[in-house]
Amino acid sequence: IWFSQLKSSKFPLQTLSQWIIKHKGLCPRVVIFCGRIEDCSPVYQDLIEMVKQSNLQSTIEMFHSITTTEKKEDILADLLKYDGKIRIVVATSALSMGINIA
């Protein structure tokens, strides 16, 4: 999923959040690519707020060039696990550089 205009992105975010709640976090992984770092935070915050009552915040992460090295390593390690807890990653192209997650 690619978000380039955040003001019109609420519908897909609501659909994603409902999907993750319905499946209790046990759903296929989704990467939401944002064009700029500044765009990641609002998308991430909206998703976190939408799943807060279901206590599924830990299934959503944010990844960009300013993310700490430790956090990046944790996210990548989780994504490489078959049974990892992260289901949605809001990211810039930094996530796609040099990794292969199948």
CSV table of N, CA and C in Angstrom, one decimal:
chain,number,residue,atom,x,y,z
A,1,ILE,N,0.9,-1.2,0.0
A,1,ILE,CA,0.0,0.0,0.0
A,1,ILE,C,0.9,1.2,0.0
A,2,TRP,N,0.6,2.2,-0.8
A,2,TRP,CA,1.4,3.4,-0.9
A,2,TRP,C,0.5,4.6,-0.6
A,3,PHE,N,0.9,5.3,0.4
A,3,PHE,CA,0.1,6.5,0.8
A,3,PHE,C,0.9,7.8,0.4
A,4,SER,N,0.3,8.5,-0.5
A,4,SER,CA,1.0,9.7,-1.0
A,4,SER,C,0.2,11.0,-0.5
A,5,GLN,N,-1.1,10.8,-0.3
A,5,GLN,CA,-2.0,11.9,0.2
A,5,GLN,C,-2.7,11.5,1.4
A,6,LEU,N,-2.1,11.8,2.5
A,6,LEU,CA,-2.7,11.4,3.8
A,6,LEU,C,-4.1,11.8,4.1
A,7,LYS,N,-4.5,13.0,3.7
A,7,LYS,CA,-5.8,13.5,4.0
A,7,LYS,C,-6.9,12.6,3.5
A,8,SER,N,-6.7,11.8,2.5
A,8,SER,CA,-7.7,11.0,2.0
A,8,SER,C,-7.5,9.5,2.3
A,9,SER,N,-6.6,9.2,3.3
A,9,SER,CA,-6.2,7.9,3.6
A,9,SER,C,-7.0,7.2,4.8
A,10,LYS,N,-7.9,7.9,5.4
A,10,LYS,CA,-8.6,7.3,6.5
A,10,LYS,C,-9.4,6.0,6.2
A,11,PHE,N,-10.0,5.9,5.1
A,11,PHE,CA,-10.8,4.7,4.8
A,11,PHE,C,-9.9,3.5,4.7
A,12,PRO,N,-8.8,3.5,4.0
A,12,PRO,CA,-7.9,2.3,4.0
A,12,PRO,C,-7.4,2.0,5.4
A,13,LEU,N,-7.1,3.0,6.2
A,13,LEU,CA,-6.6,2.7,7.6
A,13,LEU,C,-7.7,2.1,8.4
A,14,GLN,N,-8.9,2.6,8.3
A,14,GLN,CA,-10.0,2.0,9.1
A,14,GLN,C,-10.2,0.5,8.7
A,15,THR,N,-10.1,0.3,7.4
A,15,THR,CA,-10.3,-1.1,6.9
A,15,THR,C,-9.2,-2.0,7.5
A,16,LEU,N,-7.9,-1.5,7.4
A,16,LEU,CA,-6.8,-2.3,8.0
A,16,LEU,C,-7.0,-2.5,9.5
A,17,SER,N,-7.3,-1.5,10.2
A,17,SER,CA,-7.5,-1.6,11.6
A,17,SER,C,-8.6,-2.6,12.0
A,18,GLN,N,-9.7,-2.6,11.2
A,18,GLN,CA,-10.8,-3.5,11.5
A,18,GLN,C,-10.4,-4.9,11.2
A,19,TRP,N,-9.6,-5.1,10.1
A,19,TRP,CA,-9.1,-6.4,9.7
A,19,TRP,C,-8.2,-7.0,10.8
A,20,ILE,N,-7.2,-6.2,11.3
A,20,ILE,CA,-6.3,-6.7,12.4
A,20,ILE,C,-7.1,-7.0,13.7
A,21,ILE,N,-8.1,-6.2,14.0
A,21,ILE,CA,-8.9,-6.4,15.2
A,21,ILE,C,-9.7,-7.7,15.0
A,22,LYS,N,-10.3,-7.9,13.8
A,22,LYS,CA,-11.1,-9.1,13.6
A,22,LYS,C,-10.3,-10.4,13.7
A,23,HIS,N,-9.1,-10.3,13.2
A,23,HIS,CA,-8.3,-11.5,13.3
A,23,HIS,C,-7.3,-11.6,14.5
A,24,LYS,N,-7.6,-10.6,15.4
A,24,LYS,CA,-6.8,-10.6,16.7
A,24,LYS,C,-5.3,-10.6,16.4
A,25,GLY,N,-4.9,-9.8,15.4
A,25,GLY,CA,-3.5,-9.7,15.1
A,25,GLY,C,-2.9,-10.8,14.3
A,26,LEU,N,-3.7,-11.9,14.0
A,26,LEU,CA,-3.2,-13.0,13.3
A,26,LEU,C,-3.6,-12.9,11.8
A,27,CYS,N,-3.0,-12.0,11.1
A,27,CYS,CA,-3.4,-11.8,9.7
A,27,CYS,C,-2.1,-11.6,8.9
A,28,PRO,N,-2.2,-11.6,7.6
A,28,PRO,CA,-1.0,-11.4,6.8
A,28,PRO,C,-0.3,-10.1,7.1
A,29,ARG,N,0.9,-10.0,6.8
A,29,ARG,CA,1.6,-8.7,7.0
A,29,ARG,C,1.4,-7.7,5.9
A,30,VAL,N,1.4,-6.5,6.3
A,30,VAL,CA,1.1,-5.4,5.4
A,30,VAL,C,2.2,-4.3,5.6
A,31,VAL,N,2.8,-3.8,4.6
A,31,VAL,CA,3.7,-2.7,4.7
A,31,VAL,C,3.0,-1.5,4.0
A,32,ILE,N,2.9,-0.4,4.7
A,32,ILE,CA,2.3,0.8,4.2
A,32,ILE,C,3.5,1.7,3.9
A,33,PHE,N,3.8,2.0,2.6
A,33,PHE,CA,4.9,2.9,2.3
A,33,PHE,C,4.4,4.3,2.2
A,34,CYS,N,5.1,5.2,2.9
A,34,CYS,CA,4.8,6.6,2.8
A,34,CYS,C,6.0,7.3,2.1
A,35,GLY,N,5.7,8.3,1.4
A,35,GLY,CA,6.7,9.0,0.6
A,35,GLY,C,7.7,9.8,1.4
A,36,ARG,N,7.3,10.2,2.6
A,36,ARG,CA,8.3,11.0,3.4
A,36,ARG,C,8.2,10.6,4.8
A,37,ILE,N,9.2,10.8,5.6
A,37,ILE,CA,9.2,10.5,7.0
A,37,ILE,C,8.1,11.2,7.7
A,38,GLU,N,7.8,12.4,7.3
A,38,GLU,CA,6.8,13.2,8.0
A,38,GLU,C,5.4,12.6,7.8
A,39,ASP,N,5.3,11.8,6.8
A,39,ASP,CA,4.0,11.2,6.5
A,39,ASP,C,3.7,9.9,7.3
A,40,CYS,N,4.8,9.3,7.8
A,40,CYS,CA,4.7,8.0,8.5
A,40,CYS,C,4.0,8.2,9.9
A,41,SER,N,4.4,9.2,10.6
A,41,SER,CA,3.9,9.4,11.9
A,41,SER,C,2.4,9.5,12.0
A,42,PRO,N,1.7,10.4,11.2
A,42,PRO,CA,0.3,10.5,11.3
A,42,PRO,C,-0.4,9.1,10.9
A,43,VAL,N,0.1,8.4,10.0
A,43,VAL,CA,-0.5,7.1,9.6
A,43,VAL,C,-0.4,6.1,10.7
A,44,TYR,N,0.8,6.1,11.3
A,44,TYR,CA,1.1,5.2,12.4
A,44,TYR,C,0.2,5.5,13.6
A,45,GLN,N,0.2,6.8,14.0
A,45,GLN,CA,-0.6,7.3,15.1
A,45,GLN,C,-2.1,6.9,14.9
A,46,ASP,N,-2.6,7.2,13.7
A,46,ASP,CA,-4.0,6.8,13.4
A,46,ASP,C,-4.3,5.3,13.6
A,47,LEU,N,-3.4,4.5,13.1
A,47,LEU,CA,-3.6,3.1,13.3
A,47,LEU,C,-3.5,2.6,14.7
A,48,ILE,N,-2.6,3.2,15.4
A,48,ILE,CA,-2.4,2.8,16.9
A,48,ILE,C,-3.7,3.2,17.6
A,49,GLU,N,-4.2,4.4,17.3
A,49,GLU,CA,-5.5,4.8,18.0
A,49,GLU,C,-6.6,3.9,17.6
A,50,MET,N,-6.7,3.5,16.4
A,50,MET,CA,-7.8,2.6,16.0
A,50,MET,C,-7.8,1.2,16.6
A,51,VAL,N,-6.6,0.7,17.0
A,51,VAL,CA,-6.6,-0.6,17.5
A,51,VAL,C,-6.4,-0.6,19.1
A,52,LYS,N,-6.3,0.6,19.6
A,52,LYS,CA,-6.0,0.7,21.1
A,52,LYS,C,-6.9,-0.1,22.0
A,53,GLN,N,-8.2,0.0,21.8
A,53,GLN,CA,-9.1,-0.7,22.6
A,53,GLN,C,-9.0,-2.2,22.6
A,54,SER,N,-8.5,-2.7,21.5
A,54,SER,CA,-8.3,-4.1,21.3
A,54,SER,C,-6.9,-4.6,21.8
A,55,ASN,N,-6.1,-3.6,22.3
A,55,ASN,CA,-4.8,-3.9,22.9
A,55,ASN,C,-3.9,-4.6,21.8
A,56,LEU,N,-3.9,-4.1,20.6
A,56,LEU,CA,-3.1,-4.7,19.5
A,56,LEU,C,-2.0,-3.7,19.0
A,57,GLN,N,-1.7,-2.7,19.8
A,57,GLN,CA,-0.7,-1.7,19.4
A,57,GLN,C,0.6,-2.4,19.0
A,58,SER,N,1.0,-3.4,19.7
A,58,SER,CA,2.3,-4.1,19.4
A,58,SER,C,2.4,-4.7,18.1
A,59,THR,N,1.3,-4.8,17.4
A,59,THR,CA,1.3,-5.4,16.0
A,59,THR,C,1.6,-4.4,14.9
A,60,ILE,N,1.8,-3.1,15.3
A,60,ILE,CA,2.0,-2.1,14.4
A,60,ILE,C,3.3,-1.4,14.7
A,61,GLU,N,4.2,-1.2,13.7
A,61,GLU,CA,5.5,-0.5,13.9
A,61,GLU,C,5.7,0.5,12.8
A,62,MET,N,6.7,1.4,13.1
A,62,MET,CA,7.1,2.4,12.1
A,62,MET,C,8.5,2.3,11.8
A,63,PHE,N,8.9,2.4,10.5
A,63,PHE,CA,10.3,2.2,10.1
A,63,PHE,C,10.7,3.2,9.1
A,64,HIS,N,11.7,4.0,9.4
A,64,HIS,CA,12.3,5.0,8.5
A,64,HIS,C,13.7,5.3,8.8
A,65,SER,N,14.4,6.1,8.1
A,65,SER,CA,15.8,6.4,8.3
A,65,SER,C,16.2,6.9,9.7
A,66,ILE,N,15.2,7.6,10.4
A,66,ILE,CA,15.5,8.1,11.7
A,66,ILE,C,15.2,7.1,12.8
A,67,THR,N,14.5,6.0,12.5
A,67,THR,CA,14.3,5.0,13.5
A,67,THR,C,15.7,4.5,14.0
A,68,THR,N,15.7,4.3,15.3
A,68,THR,CA,17.0,3.9,15.9
A,68,THR,C,17.5,2.5,15.3
A,69,THR,N,18.8,2.3,15.3
A,69,THR,CA,19.3,1.1,14.8
A,69,THR,C,18.8,-0.1,15.6
A,70,GLU,N,18.7,0.0,16.9
A,70,GLU,CA,18.2,-1.1,17.7
A,70,GLU,C,16.7,-1.4,17.3
A,71,LYS,N,15.9,-0.4,17.1
A,71,LYS,CA,14.5,-0.6,16.8
A,71,LYS,C,14.4,-1.2,15.4
A,72,LYS,N,15.2,-0.7,14.4
A,72,LYS,CA,15.2,-1.3,13.1
A,72,LYS,C,15.5,-2.8,13.1
A,73,GLU,N,16.6,-3.1,13.9
A,73,GLU,CA,17.0,-4.5,14.0
A,73,GLU,C,15.9,-5.4,14.6
A,74,ASP,N,15.2,-4.8,15.6
A,74,ASP,CA,14.1,-5.6,16.3
A,74,ASP,C,12.9,-5.8,15.3
A,75,ILE,N,12.6,-4.8,14.5
A,75,ILE,CA,11.5,-4.9,13.5
A,75,ILE,C,11.9,-5.9,12.4
A,76,LEU,N,13.1,-5.8,11.9
A,76,LEU,CA,13.5,-6.7,10.9
A,76,LEU,C,13.5,-8.1,11.4
A,77,ALA,N,14.0,-8.3,12.6
A,77,ALA,CA,14.1,-9.7,13.1
A,77,ALA,C,12.7,-10.3,13.3
A,78,ASP,N,11.7,-9.4,13.7
A,78,ASP,CA,10.4,-9.9,13.9
A,78,ASP,C,9.7,-10.2,12.5
A,79,LEU,N,10.0,-9.4,11.5
A,79,LEU,CA,9.4,-9.6,10.2
A,79,LEU,C,10.0,-10.9,9.6
A,80,LEU,N,11.2,-11.3,9.9
A,80,LEU,CA,11.8,-12.5,9.4
A,80,LEU,C,11.3,-13.8,10.0
A,81,LYS,N,10.6,-13.6,11.2
A,81,LYS,CA,10.1,-14.8,11.9
A,81,LYS,C,8.7,-15.2,11.3
A,82,TYR,N,8.5,-16.4,11.1
A,82,TYR,CA,7.2,-16.9,10.6
A,82,TYR,C,6.1,-16.5,11.5
A,83,ASP,N,6.3,-16.6,12.8
A,83,ASP,CA,5.2,-16.3,13.7
A,83,ASP,C,5.5,-14.9,14.4
A,84,GLY,N,6.1,-14.0,13.8
A,84,GLY,CA,6.4,-12.7,14.4
A,84,GLY,C,5.1,-11.9,14.7
A,85,LYS,N,5.1,-11.0,15.7
A,85,LYS,CA,3.9,-10.3,16.1
A,85,LYS,C,3.6,-9.1,15.3
A,86,ILE,N,4.5,-8.5,14.6
A,86,ILE,CA,4.3,-7.3,13.8
A,86,ILE,C,3.5,-7.7,12.6
A,87,ARG,N,2.3,-7.0,12.4
A,87,ARG,CA,1.5,-7.3,11.2
A,87,ARG,C,1.4,-6.1,10.3
A,88,ILE,N,1.6,-4.9,10.8
A,88,ILE,CA,1.6,-3.7,9.9
A,88,ILE,C,2.8,-2.9,10.2
A,89,VAL,N,3.5,-2.5,9.1
A,89,VAL,CA,4.7,-1.6,9.3
A,89,VAL,C,4.4,-0.4,8.4
A,90,VAL,N,4.5,0.8,9.0
A,90,VAL,CA,4.3,2.0,8.3
A,90,VAL,C,5.8,2.5,8.1
A,91,ALA,N,6.1,2.6,6.8
A,91,ALA,CA,7.6,2.8,6.5
A,91,ALA,C,7.8,3.7,5.3
A,92,THR,N,9.0,4.2,5.2
A,92,THR,CA,9.5,4.8,4.0
A,92,THR,C,10.2,3.8,3.2
A,93,SER,N,10.8,4.2,2.1
A,93,SER,CA,11.6,3.2,1.3
A,93,SER,C,12.8,2.6,2.0
A,94,ALA,N,13.1,3.2,3.2
A,94,ALA,CA,14.3,2.7,3.9
A,94,ALA,C,14.0,1.2,4.3
A,95,LEU,N,12.8,0.8,4.5
A,95,LEU,CA,12.5,-0.6,4.8
A,95,LEU,C,12.8,-1.5,3.6
A,96,SER,N,12.6,-1.1,2.5
A,96,SER,CA,12.8,-2.0,1.3
A,96,SER,C,14.2,-2.0,0.8
A,97,MET,N,15.1,-1.3,1.3
A,97,MET,CA,16.5,-1.2,0.8
A,97,MET,C,17.3,-2.4,1.4
A,98,GLY,N,17.6,-3.4,0.5
A,98,GLY,CA,18.5,-4.4,0.8
A,98,GLY,C,17.9,-5.6,1.7
A,99,ILE,N,16.6,-5.7,1.8
A,99,ILE,CA,16.1,-6.8,2.5
A,99,ILE,C,15.1,-7.6,1.6
A,100,ASN,N,15.0,-8.9,2.0
A,100,ASN,CA,14.0,-9.7,1.3
A,100,ASN,C,13.2,-10.5,2.3
A,101,ILE,N,12.0,-10.1,2.5
A,101,ILE,CA,11.1,-10.8,3.4
A,101,ILE,C,10.0,-11.5,2.6
A,102,ALA,N,10.1,-12.8,2.7
A,102,ALA,CA,9.2,-13.7,2.0
A,102,ALA,C,8.2,-14.3,2.9
